[in-house]
CSV table of C-alpha atoms and ligand atoms in Angstrom, one decimal:
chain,number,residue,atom,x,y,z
U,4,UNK,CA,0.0,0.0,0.0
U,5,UNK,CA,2.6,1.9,1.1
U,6,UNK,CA,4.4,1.5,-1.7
U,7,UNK,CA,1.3,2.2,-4.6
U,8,UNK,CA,1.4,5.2,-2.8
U,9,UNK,CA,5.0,6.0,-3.5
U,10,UNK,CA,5.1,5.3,-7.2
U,11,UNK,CA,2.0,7.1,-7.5
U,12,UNK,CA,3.3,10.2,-6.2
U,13,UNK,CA,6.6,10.0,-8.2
U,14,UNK,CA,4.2,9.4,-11.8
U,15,UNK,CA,2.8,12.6,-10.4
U,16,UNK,CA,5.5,14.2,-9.9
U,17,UNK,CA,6.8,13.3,-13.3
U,18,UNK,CA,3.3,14.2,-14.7
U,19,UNK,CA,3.6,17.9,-13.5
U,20,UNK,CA,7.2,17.9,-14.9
U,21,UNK,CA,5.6,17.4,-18.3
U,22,UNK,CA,2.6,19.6,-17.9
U,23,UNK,CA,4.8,22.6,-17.0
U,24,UNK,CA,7.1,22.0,-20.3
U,25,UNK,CA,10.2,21.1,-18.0
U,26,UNK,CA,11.1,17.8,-19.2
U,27,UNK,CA,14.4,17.5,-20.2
U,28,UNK,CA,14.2,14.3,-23.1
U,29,UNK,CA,17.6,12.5,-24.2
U,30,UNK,CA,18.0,12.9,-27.6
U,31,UNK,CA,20.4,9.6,-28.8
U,32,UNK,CA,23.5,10.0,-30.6
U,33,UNK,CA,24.9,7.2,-33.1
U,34,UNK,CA,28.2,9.4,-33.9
U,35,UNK,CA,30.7,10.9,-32.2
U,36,UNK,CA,30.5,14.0,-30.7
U,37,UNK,CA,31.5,16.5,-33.2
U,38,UNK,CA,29.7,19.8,-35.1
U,39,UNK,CA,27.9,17.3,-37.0
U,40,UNK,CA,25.8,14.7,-35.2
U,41,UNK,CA,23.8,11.5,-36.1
U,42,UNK,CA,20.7,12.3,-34.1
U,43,UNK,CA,18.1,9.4,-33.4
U,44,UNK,CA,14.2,10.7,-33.6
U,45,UNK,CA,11.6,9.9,-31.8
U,46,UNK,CA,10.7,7.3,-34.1
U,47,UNK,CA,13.5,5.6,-34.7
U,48,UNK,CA,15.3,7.4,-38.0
U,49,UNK,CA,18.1,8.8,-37.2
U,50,UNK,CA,19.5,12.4,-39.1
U,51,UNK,CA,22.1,14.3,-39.4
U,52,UNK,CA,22.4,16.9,-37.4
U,53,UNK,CA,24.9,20.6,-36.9
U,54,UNK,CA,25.7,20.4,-32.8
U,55,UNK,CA,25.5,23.8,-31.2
U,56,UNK,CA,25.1,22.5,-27.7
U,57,UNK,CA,28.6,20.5,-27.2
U,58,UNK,CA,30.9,21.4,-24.0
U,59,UNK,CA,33.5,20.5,-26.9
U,60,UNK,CA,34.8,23.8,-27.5
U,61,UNK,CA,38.3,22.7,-29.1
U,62,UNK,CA,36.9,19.9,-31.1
U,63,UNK,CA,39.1,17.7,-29.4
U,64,UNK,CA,36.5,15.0,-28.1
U,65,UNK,CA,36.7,12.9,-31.4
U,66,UNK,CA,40.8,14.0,-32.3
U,67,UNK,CA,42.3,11.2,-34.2
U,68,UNK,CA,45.1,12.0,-31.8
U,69,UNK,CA,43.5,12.1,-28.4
U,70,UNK,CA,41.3,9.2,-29.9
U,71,UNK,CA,44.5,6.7,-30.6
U,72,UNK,CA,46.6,7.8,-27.1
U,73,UNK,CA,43.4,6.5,-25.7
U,74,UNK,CA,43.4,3.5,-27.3
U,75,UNK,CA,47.4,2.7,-26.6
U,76,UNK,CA,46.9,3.5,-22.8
U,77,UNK,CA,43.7,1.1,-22.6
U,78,UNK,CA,46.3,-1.5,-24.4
U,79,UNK,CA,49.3,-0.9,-22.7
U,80,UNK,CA,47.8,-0.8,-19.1
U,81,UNK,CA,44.5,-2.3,-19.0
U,82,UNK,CA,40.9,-0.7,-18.8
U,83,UNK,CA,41.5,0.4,-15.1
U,84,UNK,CA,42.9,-0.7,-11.9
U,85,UNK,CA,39.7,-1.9,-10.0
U,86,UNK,CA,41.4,0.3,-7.0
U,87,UNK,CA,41.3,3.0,-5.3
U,88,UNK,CA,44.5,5.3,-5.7
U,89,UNK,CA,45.7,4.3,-2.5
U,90,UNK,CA,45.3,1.1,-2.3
U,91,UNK,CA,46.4,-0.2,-5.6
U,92,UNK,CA,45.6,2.0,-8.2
U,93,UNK,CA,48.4,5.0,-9.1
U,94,UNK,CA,49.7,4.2,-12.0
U,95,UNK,CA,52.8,6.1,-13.4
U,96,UNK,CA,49.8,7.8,-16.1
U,97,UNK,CA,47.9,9.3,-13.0
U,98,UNK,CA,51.5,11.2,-11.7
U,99,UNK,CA,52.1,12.2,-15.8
U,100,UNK,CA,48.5,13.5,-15.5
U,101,UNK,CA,48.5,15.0,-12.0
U,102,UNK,CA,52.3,16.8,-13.4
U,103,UNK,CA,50.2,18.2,-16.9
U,104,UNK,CA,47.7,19.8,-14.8
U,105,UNK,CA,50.0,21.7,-12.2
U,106,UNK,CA,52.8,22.5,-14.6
U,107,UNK,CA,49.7,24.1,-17.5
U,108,UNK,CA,47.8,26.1,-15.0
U,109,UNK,CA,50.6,27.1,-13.1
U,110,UNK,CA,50.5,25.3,-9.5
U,111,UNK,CA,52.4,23.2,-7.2
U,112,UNK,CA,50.5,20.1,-7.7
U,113,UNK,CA,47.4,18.7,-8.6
U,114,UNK,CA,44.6,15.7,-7.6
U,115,UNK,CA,42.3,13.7,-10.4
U,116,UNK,CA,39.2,12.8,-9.5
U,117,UNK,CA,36.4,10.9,-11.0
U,118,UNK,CA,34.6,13.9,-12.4
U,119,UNK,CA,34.9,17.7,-11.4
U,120,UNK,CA,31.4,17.2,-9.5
U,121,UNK,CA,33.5,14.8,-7.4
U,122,UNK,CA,36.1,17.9,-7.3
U,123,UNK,CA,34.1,20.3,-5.9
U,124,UNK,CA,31.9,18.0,-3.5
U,125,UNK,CA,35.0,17.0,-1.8
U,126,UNK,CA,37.3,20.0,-2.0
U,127,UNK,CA,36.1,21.7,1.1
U,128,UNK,CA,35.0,19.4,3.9
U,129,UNK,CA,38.9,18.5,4.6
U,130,UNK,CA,40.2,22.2,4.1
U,131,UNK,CA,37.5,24.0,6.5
U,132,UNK,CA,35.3,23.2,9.3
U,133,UNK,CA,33.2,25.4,12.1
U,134,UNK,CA,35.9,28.2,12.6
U,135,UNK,CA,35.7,29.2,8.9
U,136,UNK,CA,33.5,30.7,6.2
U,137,UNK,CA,33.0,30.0,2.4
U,138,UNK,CA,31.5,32.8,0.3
U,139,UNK,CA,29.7,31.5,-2.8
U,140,UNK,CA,28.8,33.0,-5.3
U,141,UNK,CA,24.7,32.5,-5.7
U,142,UNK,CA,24.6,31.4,-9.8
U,143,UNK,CA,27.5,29.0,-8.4
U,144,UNK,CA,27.7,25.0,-10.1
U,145,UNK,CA,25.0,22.5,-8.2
U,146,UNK,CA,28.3,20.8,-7.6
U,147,UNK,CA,30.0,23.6,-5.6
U,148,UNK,CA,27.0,24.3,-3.7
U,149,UNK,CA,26.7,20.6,-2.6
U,150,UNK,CA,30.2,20.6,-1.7
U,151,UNK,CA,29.7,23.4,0.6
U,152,UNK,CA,27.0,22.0,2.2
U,153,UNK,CA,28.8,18.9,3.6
U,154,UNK,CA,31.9,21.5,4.8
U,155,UNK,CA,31.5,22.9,8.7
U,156,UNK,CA,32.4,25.9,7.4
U,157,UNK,CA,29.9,29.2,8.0
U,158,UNK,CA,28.0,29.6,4.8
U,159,UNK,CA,27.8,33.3,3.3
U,160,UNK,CA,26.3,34.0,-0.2
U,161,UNK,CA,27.2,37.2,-2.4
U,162,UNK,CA,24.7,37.9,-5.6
U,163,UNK,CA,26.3,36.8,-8.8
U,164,UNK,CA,28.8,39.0,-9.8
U,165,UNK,CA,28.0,41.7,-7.2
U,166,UNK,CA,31.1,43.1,-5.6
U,167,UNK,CA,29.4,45.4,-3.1
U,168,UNK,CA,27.4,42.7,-1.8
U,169,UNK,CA,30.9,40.4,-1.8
U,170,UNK,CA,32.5,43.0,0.2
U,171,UNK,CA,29.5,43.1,3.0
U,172,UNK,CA,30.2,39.3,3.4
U,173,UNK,CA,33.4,39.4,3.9
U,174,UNK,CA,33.0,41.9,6.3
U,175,UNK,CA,30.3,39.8,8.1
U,176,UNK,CA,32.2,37.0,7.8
U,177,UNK,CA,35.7,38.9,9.4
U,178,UNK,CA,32.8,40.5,12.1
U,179,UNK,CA,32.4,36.4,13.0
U,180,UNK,CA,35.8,36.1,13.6
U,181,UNK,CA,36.5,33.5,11.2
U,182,UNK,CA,39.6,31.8,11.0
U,183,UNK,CA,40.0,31.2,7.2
U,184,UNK,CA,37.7,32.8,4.6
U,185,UNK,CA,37.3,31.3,1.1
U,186,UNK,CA,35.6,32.7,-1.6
U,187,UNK,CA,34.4,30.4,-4.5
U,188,UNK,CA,33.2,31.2,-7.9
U,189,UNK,CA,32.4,29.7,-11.3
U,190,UNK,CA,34.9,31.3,-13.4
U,191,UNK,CA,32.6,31.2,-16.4
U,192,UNK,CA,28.5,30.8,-15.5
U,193,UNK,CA,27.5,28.3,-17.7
U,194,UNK,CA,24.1,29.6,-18.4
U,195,UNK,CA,24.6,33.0,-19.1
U,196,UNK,CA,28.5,32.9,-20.6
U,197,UNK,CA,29.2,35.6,-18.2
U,198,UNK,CA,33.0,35.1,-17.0
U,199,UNK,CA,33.2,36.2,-13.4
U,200,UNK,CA,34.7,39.7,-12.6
U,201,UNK,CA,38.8,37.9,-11.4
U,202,UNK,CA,40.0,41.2,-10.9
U,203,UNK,CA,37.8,42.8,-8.2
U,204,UNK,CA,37.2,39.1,-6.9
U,205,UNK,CA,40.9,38.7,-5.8
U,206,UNK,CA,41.3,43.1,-5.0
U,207,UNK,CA,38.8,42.3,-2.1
U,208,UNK,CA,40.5,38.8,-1.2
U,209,UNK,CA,43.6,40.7,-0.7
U,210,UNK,CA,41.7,43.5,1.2
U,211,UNK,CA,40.1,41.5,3.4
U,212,UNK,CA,42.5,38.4,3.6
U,213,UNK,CA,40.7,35.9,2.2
U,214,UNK,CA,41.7,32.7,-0.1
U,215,UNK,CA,40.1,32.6,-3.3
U,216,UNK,CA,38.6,29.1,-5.6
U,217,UNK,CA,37.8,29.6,-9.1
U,218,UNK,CA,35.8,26.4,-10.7
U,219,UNK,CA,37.1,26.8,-14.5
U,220,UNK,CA,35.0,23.9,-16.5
U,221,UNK,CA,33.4,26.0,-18.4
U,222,UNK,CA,37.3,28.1,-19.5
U,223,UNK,CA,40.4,25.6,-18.7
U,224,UNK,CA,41.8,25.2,-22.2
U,225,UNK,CA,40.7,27.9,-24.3
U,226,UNK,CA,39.7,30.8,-22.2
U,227,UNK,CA,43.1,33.2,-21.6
U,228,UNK,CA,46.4,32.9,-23.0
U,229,UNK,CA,47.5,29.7,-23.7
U,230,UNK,CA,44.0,28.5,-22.6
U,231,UNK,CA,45.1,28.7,-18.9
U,232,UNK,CA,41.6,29.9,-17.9
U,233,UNK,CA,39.5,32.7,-16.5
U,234,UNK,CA,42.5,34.0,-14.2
U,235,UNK,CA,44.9,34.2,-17.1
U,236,UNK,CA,41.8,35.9,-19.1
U,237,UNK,CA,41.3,38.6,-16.1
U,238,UNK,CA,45.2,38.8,-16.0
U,239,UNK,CA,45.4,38.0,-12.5
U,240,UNK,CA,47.3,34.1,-12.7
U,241,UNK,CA,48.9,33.0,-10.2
U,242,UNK,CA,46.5,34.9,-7.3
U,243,UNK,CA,43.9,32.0,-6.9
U,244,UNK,CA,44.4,29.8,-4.4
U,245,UNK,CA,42.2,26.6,-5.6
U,246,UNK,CA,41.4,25.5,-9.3
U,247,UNK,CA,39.0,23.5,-10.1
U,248,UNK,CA,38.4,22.3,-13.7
U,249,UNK,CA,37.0,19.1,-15.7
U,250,UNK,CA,38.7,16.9,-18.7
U,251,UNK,CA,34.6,16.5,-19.7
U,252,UNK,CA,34.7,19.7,-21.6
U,253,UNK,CA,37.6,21.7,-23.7
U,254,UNK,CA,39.8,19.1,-22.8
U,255,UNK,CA,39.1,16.4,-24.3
U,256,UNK,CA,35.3,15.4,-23.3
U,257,UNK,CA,35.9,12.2,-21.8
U,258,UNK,CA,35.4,12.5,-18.2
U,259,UNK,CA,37.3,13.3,-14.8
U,260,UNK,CA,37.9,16.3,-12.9
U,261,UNK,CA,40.6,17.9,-11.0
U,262,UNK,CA,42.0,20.6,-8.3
U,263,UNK,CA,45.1,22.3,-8.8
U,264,UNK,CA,46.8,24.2,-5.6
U,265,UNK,CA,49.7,24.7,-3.5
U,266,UNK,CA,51.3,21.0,-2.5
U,267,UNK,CA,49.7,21.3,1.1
U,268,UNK,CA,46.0,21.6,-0.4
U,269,UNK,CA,46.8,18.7,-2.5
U,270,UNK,CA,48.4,16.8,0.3
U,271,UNK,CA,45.8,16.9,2.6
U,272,UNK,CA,43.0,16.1,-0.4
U,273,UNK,CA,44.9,13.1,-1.1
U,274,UNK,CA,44.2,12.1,2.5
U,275,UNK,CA,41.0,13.2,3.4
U,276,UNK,CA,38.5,14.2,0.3
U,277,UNK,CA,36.4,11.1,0.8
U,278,UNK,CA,35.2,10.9,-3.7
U,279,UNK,CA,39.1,10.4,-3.8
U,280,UNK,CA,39.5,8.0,-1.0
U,281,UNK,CA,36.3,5.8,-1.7
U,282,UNK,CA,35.8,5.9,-5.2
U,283,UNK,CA,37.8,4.3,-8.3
U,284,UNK,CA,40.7,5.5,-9.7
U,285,UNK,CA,40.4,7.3,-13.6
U,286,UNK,CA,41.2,4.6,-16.6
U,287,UNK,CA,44.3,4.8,-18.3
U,288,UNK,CA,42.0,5.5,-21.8
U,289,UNK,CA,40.8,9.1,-20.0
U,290,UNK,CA,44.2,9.8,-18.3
U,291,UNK,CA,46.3,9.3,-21.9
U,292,UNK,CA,43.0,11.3,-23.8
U,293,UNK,CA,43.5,14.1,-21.4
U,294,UNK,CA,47.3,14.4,-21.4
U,295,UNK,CA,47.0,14.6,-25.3
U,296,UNK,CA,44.4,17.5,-25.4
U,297,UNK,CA,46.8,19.4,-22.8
U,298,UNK,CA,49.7,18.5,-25.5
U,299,UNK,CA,47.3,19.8,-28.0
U,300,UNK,CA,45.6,22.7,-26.3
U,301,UNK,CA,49.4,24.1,-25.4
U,302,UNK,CA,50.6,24.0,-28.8
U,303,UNK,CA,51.1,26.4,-31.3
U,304,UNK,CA,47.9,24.3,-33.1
U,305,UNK,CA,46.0,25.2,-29.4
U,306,UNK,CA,46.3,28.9,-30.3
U,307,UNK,CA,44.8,28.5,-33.4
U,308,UNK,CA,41.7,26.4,-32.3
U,309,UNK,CA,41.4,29.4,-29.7
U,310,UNK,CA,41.5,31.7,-32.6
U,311,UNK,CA,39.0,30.0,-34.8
U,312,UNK,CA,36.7,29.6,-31.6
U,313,UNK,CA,36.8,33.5,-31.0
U,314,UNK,CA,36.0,33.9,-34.7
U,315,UNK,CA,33.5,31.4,-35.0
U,316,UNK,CA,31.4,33.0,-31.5
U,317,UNK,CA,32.1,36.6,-33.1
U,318,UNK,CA,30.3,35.7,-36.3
U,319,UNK,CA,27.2,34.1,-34.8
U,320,UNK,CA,26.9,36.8,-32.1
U,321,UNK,CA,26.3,39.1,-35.2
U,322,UNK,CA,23.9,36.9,-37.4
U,323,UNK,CA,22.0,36.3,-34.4
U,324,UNK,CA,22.0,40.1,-33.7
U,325,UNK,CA,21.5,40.9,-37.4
U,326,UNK,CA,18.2,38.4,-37.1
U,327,UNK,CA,16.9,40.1,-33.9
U,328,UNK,CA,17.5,37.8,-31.2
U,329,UNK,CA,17.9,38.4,-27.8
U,330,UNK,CA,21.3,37.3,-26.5
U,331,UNK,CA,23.2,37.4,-23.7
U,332,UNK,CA,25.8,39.5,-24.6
U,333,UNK,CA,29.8,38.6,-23.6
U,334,UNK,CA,32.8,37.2,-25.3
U,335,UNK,CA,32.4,33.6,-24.1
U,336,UNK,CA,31.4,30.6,-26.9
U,337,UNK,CA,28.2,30.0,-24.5
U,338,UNK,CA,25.8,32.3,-26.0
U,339,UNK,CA,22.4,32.0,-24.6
U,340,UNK,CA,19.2,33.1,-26.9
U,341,UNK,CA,16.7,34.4,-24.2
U,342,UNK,CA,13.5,33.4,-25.1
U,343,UNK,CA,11.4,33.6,-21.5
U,344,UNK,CA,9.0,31.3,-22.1
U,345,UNK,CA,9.9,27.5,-20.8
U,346,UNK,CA,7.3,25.9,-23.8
U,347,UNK,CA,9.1,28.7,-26.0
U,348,UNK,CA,12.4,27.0,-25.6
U,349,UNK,CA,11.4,23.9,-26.2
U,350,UNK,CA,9.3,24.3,-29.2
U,351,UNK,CA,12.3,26.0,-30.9
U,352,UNK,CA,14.4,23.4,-30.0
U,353,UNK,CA,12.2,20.9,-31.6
U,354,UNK,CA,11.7,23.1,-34.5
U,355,UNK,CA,15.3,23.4,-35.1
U,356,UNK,CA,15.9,20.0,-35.1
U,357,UNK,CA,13.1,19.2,-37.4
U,358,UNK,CA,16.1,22.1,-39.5
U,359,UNK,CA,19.1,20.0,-38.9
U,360,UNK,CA,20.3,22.2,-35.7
U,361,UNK,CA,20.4,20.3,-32.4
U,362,UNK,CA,20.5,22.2,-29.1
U,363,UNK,CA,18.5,22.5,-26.0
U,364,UNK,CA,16.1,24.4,-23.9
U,365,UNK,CA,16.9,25.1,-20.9
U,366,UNK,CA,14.1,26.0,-18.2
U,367,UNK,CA,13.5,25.8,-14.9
U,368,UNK,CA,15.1,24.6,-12.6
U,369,UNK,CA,18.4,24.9,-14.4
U,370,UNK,CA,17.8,28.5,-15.0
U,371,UNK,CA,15.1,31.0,-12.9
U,372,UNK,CA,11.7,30.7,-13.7
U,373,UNK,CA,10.7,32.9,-16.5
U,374,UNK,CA,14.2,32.9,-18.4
U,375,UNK,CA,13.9,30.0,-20.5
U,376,UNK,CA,17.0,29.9,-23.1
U,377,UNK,CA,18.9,28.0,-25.4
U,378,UNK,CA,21.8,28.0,-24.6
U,379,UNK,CA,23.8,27.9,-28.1
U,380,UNK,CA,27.8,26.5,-27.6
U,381,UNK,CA,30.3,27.7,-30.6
U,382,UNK,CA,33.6,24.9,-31.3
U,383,UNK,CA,36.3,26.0,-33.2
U,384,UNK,CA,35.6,22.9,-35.6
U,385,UNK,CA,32.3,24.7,-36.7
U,386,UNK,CA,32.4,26.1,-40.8
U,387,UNK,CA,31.3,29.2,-41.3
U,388,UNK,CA,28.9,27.5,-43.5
U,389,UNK,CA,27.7,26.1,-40.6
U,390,UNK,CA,27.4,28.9,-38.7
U,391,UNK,CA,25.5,30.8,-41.1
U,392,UNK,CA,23.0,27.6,-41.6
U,393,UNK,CA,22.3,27.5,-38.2
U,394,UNK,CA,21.5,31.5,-38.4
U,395,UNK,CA,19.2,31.2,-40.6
U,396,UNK,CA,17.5,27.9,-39.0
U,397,UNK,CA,17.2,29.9,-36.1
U,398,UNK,CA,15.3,32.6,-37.9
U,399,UNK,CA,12.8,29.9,-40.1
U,400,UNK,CA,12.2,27.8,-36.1
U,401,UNK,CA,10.9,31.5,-35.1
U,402,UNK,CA,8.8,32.3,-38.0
U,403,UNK,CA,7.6,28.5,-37.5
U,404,UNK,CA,7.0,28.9,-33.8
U,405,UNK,CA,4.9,32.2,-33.5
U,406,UNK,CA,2.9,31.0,-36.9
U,407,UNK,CA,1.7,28.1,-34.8
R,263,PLP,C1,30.4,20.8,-16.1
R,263,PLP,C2,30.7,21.5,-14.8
R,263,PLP,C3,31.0,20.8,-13.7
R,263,PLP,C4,31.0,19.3,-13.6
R,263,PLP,O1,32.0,18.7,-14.4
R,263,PLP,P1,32.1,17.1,-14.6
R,263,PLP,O2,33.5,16.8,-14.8
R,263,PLP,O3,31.2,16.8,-15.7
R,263,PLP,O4,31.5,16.5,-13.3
R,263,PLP,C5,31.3,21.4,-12.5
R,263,PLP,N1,31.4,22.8,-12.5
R,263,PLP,C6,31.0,23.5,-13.5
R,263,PLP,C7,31.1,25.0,-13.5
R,263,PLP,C8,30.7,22.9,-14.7
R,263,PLP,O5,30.4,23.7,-15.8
């Protein structure tokens, strides 16, 4: 009885999901991730499709290069090490990988974790407890707010992007006496674009004492000079404390996470974050894909994807301008088409891939009520052909949309 009861209340659930247009349906690849598709529809056919929603910003997640280094490291060491890393399962490619990370972005060391949600959901539990305070930013990752919640540490929140209202908490927070202050941010907020503001963020650090984290998923790789991220972007390297970043996105798209610090931050991870010390260590296929998108990223061929990236955002910023939609504006290859209405978003979605253009709506709760979007992603692999096609889908989906 009991438990008719519970399934019936989670149909429900689900039932109001639908009814208020914020399902979020899994639309099934049979390629590889790239700005062309294969798309499966809801009846089975599959289509080609151009991908504008893709986290794969350098157009490295299908590289012949990162593609075969995989391959070799699944051959030469196995498909994993059924361990923990401290048990038995560092392998010399975990050290290579751990030594990539540090020596790109510029710190002493660095730790590998399973994904960067494990990063930031174990980052601050061993670093801070009750005599402390974290200040997090509001429009902050689910991850880094569910990391902060299992950390002692006094919680303080500052609006997104507001540096007055930063300062009052740093102020409230040095009122309470804490012992360490930390201030986390997204370095890039992945559903407006918006790449936080480095420079005041680390002015009032200094100020007012405090260590700064920057979570750089959405920027490690081909944000900044040399793709070293939002910090090198704001030109203030070298003055954040913690790094966290992800190997799911620019660098490669496979999987697996990290946090880059000073060797005592990474020392006492390695002992005490519990998703290192109770989960599996990362296969040898991620760990060699990785290391080759870092070769790639840093290389002369790196600057050029950058280059093409910037060029490719620039030129459907202005078709999409030119066609009169509303965009967040900013310099980042997430550009968000505000369209308001949660059914909005999702009809054009569907209506666009009816024209060959895959990407998503994104509604509540992922973004406030009321500010439905889709969020378009630029890759440096994009054509300008493409770019333009997808332009002019965009305007035909409308016409389409407010016809019916
Ligand atoms: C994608 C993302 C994550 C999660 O990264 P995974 O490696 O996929 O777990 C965390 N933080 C931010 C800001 C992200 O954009």
């Amino acid at each position: 009885m009991t438990e008719n009861t519970f399934y019936a209340r989670l149909r429900a659930e689900l039932d109001d999901i639908v009814a208020e247009g914020l399902l979020k349906p899994e639309r099934i690849l049979a390629s590889r991730q790239g700005p062309e598709v294969v798309v499966q529809a809801a009846d089975g056919h599959t289509r080609t499709a151009l991908n504008f929603c893709s986290n794969n910003y350098l157009g490295l997640a299908a590289d012949k290069r990162v593609i075969e280094a995989s391959i070799m490291a699944t051959k030469d060491a196995g498909t994993g090490f059924a361990s923990v890393r401290f048990i038995c399962g560092t392998h010399a490619i975990h050290k290579e990988l751990e030594s990539a990370v540090a020596d790109y972005f510029g710190y002493d060391d660095s730790i590998l974790f399973a994904a960067a949600f494990d990063a930031n959901g174990g980052v601050f539990e061993p670093l801070l407890n009750e005599e402390d305070a974290i200040i997090s930013d509001s429009l902050n990752h689910a991850s880094i707010i569910d990391g902060v919640r299992l950390c002692k540490a006094r919680r303080l929140r500052f609006n997104n992007g507001d540096m007055a209202d930063l300062e009052l908490q740093l102020m409230r927070a040095r009122k309470a006496d804490a012992r360490t202050i930390l201030i986390v941010t997204d370095g890039v907020f992945s559903m407006d674009g918006h790449i936080a503001d480095l420079s005041n963020i680390t002015r009032l650090a200094d100020q007012y004492d405090a260590l700064v984290m920057v979570d750089d998923c959405h920027a490690s790789g081909f944000l900044g000079p040399e793709g070293r991220g939002s910090a090198a972007y704001r030109g203030v390297e070298g003055r954040i404390d913690i790094l966290t970043g992800t190997f799911g996105k620019a660098l490669g798209g496979a999987m697996g996470g990290f946090v880059a610090a000073r060797k005592p931050v990474v020392d006492l991870l390695r002992q005490r974050a519990r998703p290192y010390l109770f989960s599996n260590a990362l296969p040898p296929a991620v760990c060699a894909a990785s290391l080759e998108a870092i070769r790639i990223a840093r290389s002369d061929e790196g600057n050029k994807l950058r280059a093409q990236l910037s060029e490719n955002a620039a030129r459907f910023r202005a078709g999409m301008n030119a066609a009169g939609f509303n965009l967040v504006a900013g310099e980042h290859p997430i550009i968000p088409v505000m369209l308001g209405d949660a059914r909005m978003a999702q009809d054009m979605a569907a209506a666009l891939l009816d024209r060959g253009i895959l990407v998503t709506g994104f509604s509540f709760p992922v973004v406030p009520k009321g500010l439905a979007r889709i969020r378009t992603q630029l890759c440096a692999a994009h054509t300008t052909a493409q770019i333009d096609q997808a332009v002019s889908a965009f305007r035909s989906a409308r016409d389409a949309v407010l016809v019916a």
